[in-house]
mmCIF file of C-alpha atoms in Angstrom:
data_model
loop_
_atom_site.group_PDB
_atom_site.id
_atom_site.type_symbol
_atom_site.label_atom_id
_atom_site.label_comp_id
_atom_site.label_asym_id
_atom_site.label_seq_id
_atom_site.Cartn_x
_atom_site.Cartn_y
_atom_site.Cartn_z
ATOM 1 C CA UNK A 1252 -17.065 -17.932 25.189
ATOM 2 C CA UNK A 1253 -19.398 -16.735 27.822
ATOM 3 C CA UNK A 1254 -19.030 -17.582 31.617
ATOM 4 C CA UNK A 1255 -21.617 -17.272 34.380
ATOM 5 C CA UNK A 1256 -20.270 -17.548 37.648
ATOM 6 C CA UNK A 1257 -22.431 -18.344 40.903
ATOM 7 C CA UNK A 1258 -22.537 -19.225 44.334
ATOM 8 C CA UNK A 1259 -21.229 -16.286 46.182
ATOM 9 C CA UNK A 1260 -22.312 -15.180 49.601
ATOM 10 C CA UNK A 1261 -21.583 -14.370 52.757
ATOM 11 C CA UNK A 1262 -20.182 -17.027 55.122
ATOM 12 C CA UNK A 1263 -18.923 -17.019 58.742
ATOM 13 C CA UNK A 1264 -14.946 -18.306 59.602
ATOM 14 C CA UNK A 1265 -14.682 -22.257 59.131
ATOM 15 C CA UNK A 1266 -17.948 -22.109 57.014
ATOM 16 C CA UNK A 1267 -18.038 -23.754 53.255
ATOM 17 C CA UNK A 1268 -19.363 -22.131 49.995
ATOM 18 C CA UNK A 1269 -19.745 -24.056 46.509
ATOM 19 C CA UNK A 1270 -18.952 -21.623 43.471
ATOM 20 C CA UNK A 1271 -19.635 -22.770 39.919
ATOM 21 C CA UNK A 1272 -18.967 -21.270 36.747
ATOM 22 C CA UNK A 1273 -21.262 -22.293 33.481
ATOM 23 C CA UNK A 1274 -19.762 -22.124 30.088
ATOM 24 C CA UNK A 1275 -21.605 -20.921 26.895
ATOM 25 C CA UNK A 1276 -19.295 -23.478 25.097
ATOM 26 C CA UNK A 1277 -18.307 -27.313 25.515
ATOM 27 C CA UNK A 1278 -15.639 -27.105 28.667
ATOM 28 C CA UNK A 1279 -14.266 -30.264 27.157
ATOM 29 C CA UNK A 1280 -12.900 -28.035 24.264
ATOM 30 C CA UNK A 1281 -11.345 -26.102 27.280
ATOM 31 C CA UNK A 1282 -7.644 -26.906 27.695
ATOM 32 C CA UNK A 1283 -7.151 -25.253 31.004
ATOM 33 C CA UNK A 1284 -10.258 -23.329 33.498
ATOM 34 C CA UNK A 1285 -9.572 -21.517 36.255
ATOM 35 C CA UNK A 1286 -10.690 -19.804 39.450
ATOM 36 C CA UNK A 1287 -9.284 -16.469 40.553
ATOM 37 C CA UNK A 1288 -9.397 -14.214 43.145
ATOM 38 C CA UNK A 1289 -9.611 -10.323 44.002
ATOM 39 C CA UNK A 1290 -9.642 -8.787 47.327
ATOM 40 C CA UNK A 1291 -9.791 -5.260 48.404
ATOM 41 C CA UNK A 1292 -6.210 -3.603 47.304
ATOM 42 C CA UNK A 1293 -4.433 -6.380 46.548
ATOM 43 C CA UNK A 1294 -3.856 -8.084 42.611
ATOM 44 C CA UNK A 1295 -5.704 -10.458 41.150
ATOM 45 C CA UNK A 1296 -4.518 -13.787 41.839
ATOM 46 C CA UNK A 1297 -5.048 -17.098 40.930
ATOM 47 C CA UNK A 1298 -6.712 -19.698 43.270
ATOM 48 C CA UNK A 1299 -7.265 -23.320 41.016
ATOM 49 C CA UNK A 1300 -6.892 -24.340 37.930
ATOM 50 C CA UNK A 1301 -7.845 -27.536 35.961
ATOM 51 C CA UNK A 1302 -6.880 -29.004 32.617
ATOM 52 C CA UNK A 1303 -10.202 -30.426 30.241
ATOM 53 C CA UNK A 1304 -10.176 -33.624 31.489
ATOM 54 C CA UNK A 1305 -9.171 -32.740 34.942
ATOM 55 C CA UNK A 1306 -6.530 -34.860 35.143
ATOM 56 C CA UNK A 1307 -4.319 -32.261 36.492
ATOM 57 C CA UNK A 1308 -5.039 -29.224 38.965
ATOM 58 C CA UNK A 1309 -3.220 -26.990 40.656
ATOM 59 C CA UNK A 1310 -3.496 -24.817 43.662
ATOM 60 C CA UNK A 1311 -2.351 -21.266 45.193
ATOM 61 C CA UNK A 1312 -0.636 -22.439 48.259
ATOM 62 C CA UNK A 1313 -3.248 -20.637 50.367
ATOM 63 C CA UNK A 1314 -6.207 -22.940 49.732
ATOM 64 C CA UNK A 1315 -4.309 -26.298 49.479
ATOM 65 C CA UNK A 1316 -6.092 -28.269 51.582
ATOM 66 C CA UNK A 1317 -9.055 -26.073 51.665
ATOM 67 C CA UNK A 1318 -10.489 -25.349 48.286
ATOM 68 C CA UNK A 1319 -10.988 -28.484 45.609
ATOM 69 C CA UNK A 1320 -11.800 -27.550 41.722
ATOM 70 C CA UNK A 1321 -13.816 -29.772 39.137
ATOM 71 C CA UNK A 1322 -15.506 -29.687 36.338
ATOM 72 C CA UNK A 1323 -18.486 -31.445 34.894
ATOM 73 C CA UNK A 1324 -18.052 -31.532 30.883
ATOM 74 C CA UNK A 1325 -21.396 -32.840 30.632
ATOM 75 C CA UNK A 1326 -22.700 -29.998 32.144
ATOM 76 C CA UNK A 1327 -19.973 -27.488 30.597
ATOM 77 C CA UNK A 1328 -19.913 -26.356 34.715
ATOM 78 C CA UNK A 1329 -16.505 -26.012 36.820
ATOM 79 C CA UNK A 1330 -16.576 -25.548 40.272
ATOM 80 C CA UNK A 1331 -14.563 -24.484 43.063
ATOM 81 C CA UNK A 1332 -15.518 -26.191 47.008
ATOM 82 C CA UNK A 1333 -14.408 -23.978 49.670
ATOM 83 C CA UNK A 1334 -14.321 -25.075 52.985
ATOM 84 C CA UNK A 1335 -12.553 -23.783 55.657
ATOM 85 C CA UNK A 1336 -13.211 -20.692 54.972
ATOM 86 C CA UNK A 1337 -11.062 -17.826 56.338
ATOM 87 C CA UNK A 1338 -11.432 -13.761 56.777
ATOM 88 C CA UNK A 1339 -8.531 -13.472 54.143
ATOM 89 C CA UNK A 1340 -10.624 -15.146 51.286
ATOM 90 C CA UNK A 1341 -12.879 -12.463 51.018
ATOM 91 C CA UNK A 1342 -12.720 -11.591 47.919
ATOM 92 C CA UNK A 1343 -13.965 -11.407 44.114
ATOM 93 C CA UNK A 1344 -13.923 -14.717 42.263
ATOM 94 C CA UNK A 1345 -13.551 -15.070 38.484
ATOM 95 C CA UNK A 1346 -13.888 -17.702 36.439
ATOM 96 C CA UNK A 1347 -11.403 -18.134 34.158
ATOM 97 C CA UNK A 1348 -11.235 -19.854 30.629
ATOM 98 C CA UNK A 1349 -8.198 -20.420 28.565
ATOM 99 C CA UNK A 1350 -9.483 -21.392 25.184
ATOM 100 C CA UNK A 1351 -7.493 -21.179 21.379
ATOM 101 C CA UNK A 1352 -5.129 -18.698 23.005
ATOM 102 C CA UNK A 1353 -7.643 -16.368 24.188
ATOM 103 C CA UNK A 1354 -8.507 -15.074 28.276
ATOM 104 C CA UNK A 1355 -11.820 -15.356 28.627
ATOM 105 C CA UNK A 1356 -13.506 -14.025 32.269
ATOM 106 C CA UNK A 1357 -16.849 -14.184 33.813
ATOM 107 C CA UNK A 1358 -17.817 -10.878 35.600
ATOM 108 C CA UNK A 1359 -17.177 -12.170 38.783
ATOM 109 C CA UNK A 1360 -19.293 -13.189 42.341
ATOM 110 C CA UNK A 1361 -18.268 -12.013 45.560
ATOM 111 C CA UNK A 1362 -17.327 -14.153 48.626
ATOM 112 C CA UNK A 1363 -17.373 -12.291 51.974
ATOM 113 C CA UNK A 1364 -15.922 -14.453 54.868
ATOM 114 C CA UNK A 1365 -16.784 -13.303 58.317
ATOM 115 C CA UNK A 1366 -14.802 -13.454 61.544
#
């Protein structure tokens, strides 16, 4: 499984930024996707996730309210809508697929948020 992530950028405080993530694969054989999140010095965390049919996410409590993950099986795409953006989510963002037991990661697009 292959994963292209776009939509990174830089952004000023309260701005929004639309990130997707294509899959090389049908996301609808996908049980769970996933955004992520590295800033400077601190762990990789996770941000959203979303089951195949999207019937269930779930949220880091940092962006509830904020941030809103899909996907589009038709277009094997998952997204991540940030809006009120903040200084603290600059970071890296990975795309995440959790497919027949196996991690798989896109290489990542970068998110600078401005004060």
């Amino acid at each position: 499984v292959q994963l292209l992530e776009s939509g990174g950028g830089l952004v000023q405080a309260g701005g929004s930024l639309r990130l997707s993530c294509a899959a090389s694969v049908s996301t609808f054989s996908i049980n769970t996707m996933g955004w992520y999140r590295q800033a400077p010095g601190k762990q990789l965390e996770l941000v959203a996730a979303i089951t195949s049919r999207g019937g269930s996410t779930n949220y880091a409590n940092s962006v509830k309210g904020r941030f809103t993950i899909s996907r589009d099986n038709a277009k094997n795409t998952m997204y991540l809508q940030m809006d009120s953006l903040k200084p603290k989510d600059t970071a890296v963002y990975y795309c995440n697929a959790h497919h027949w037991g196996v991690n798989y990661w896109g290489q990542g697009t970068l998110v600078t948020v401005s004060s």
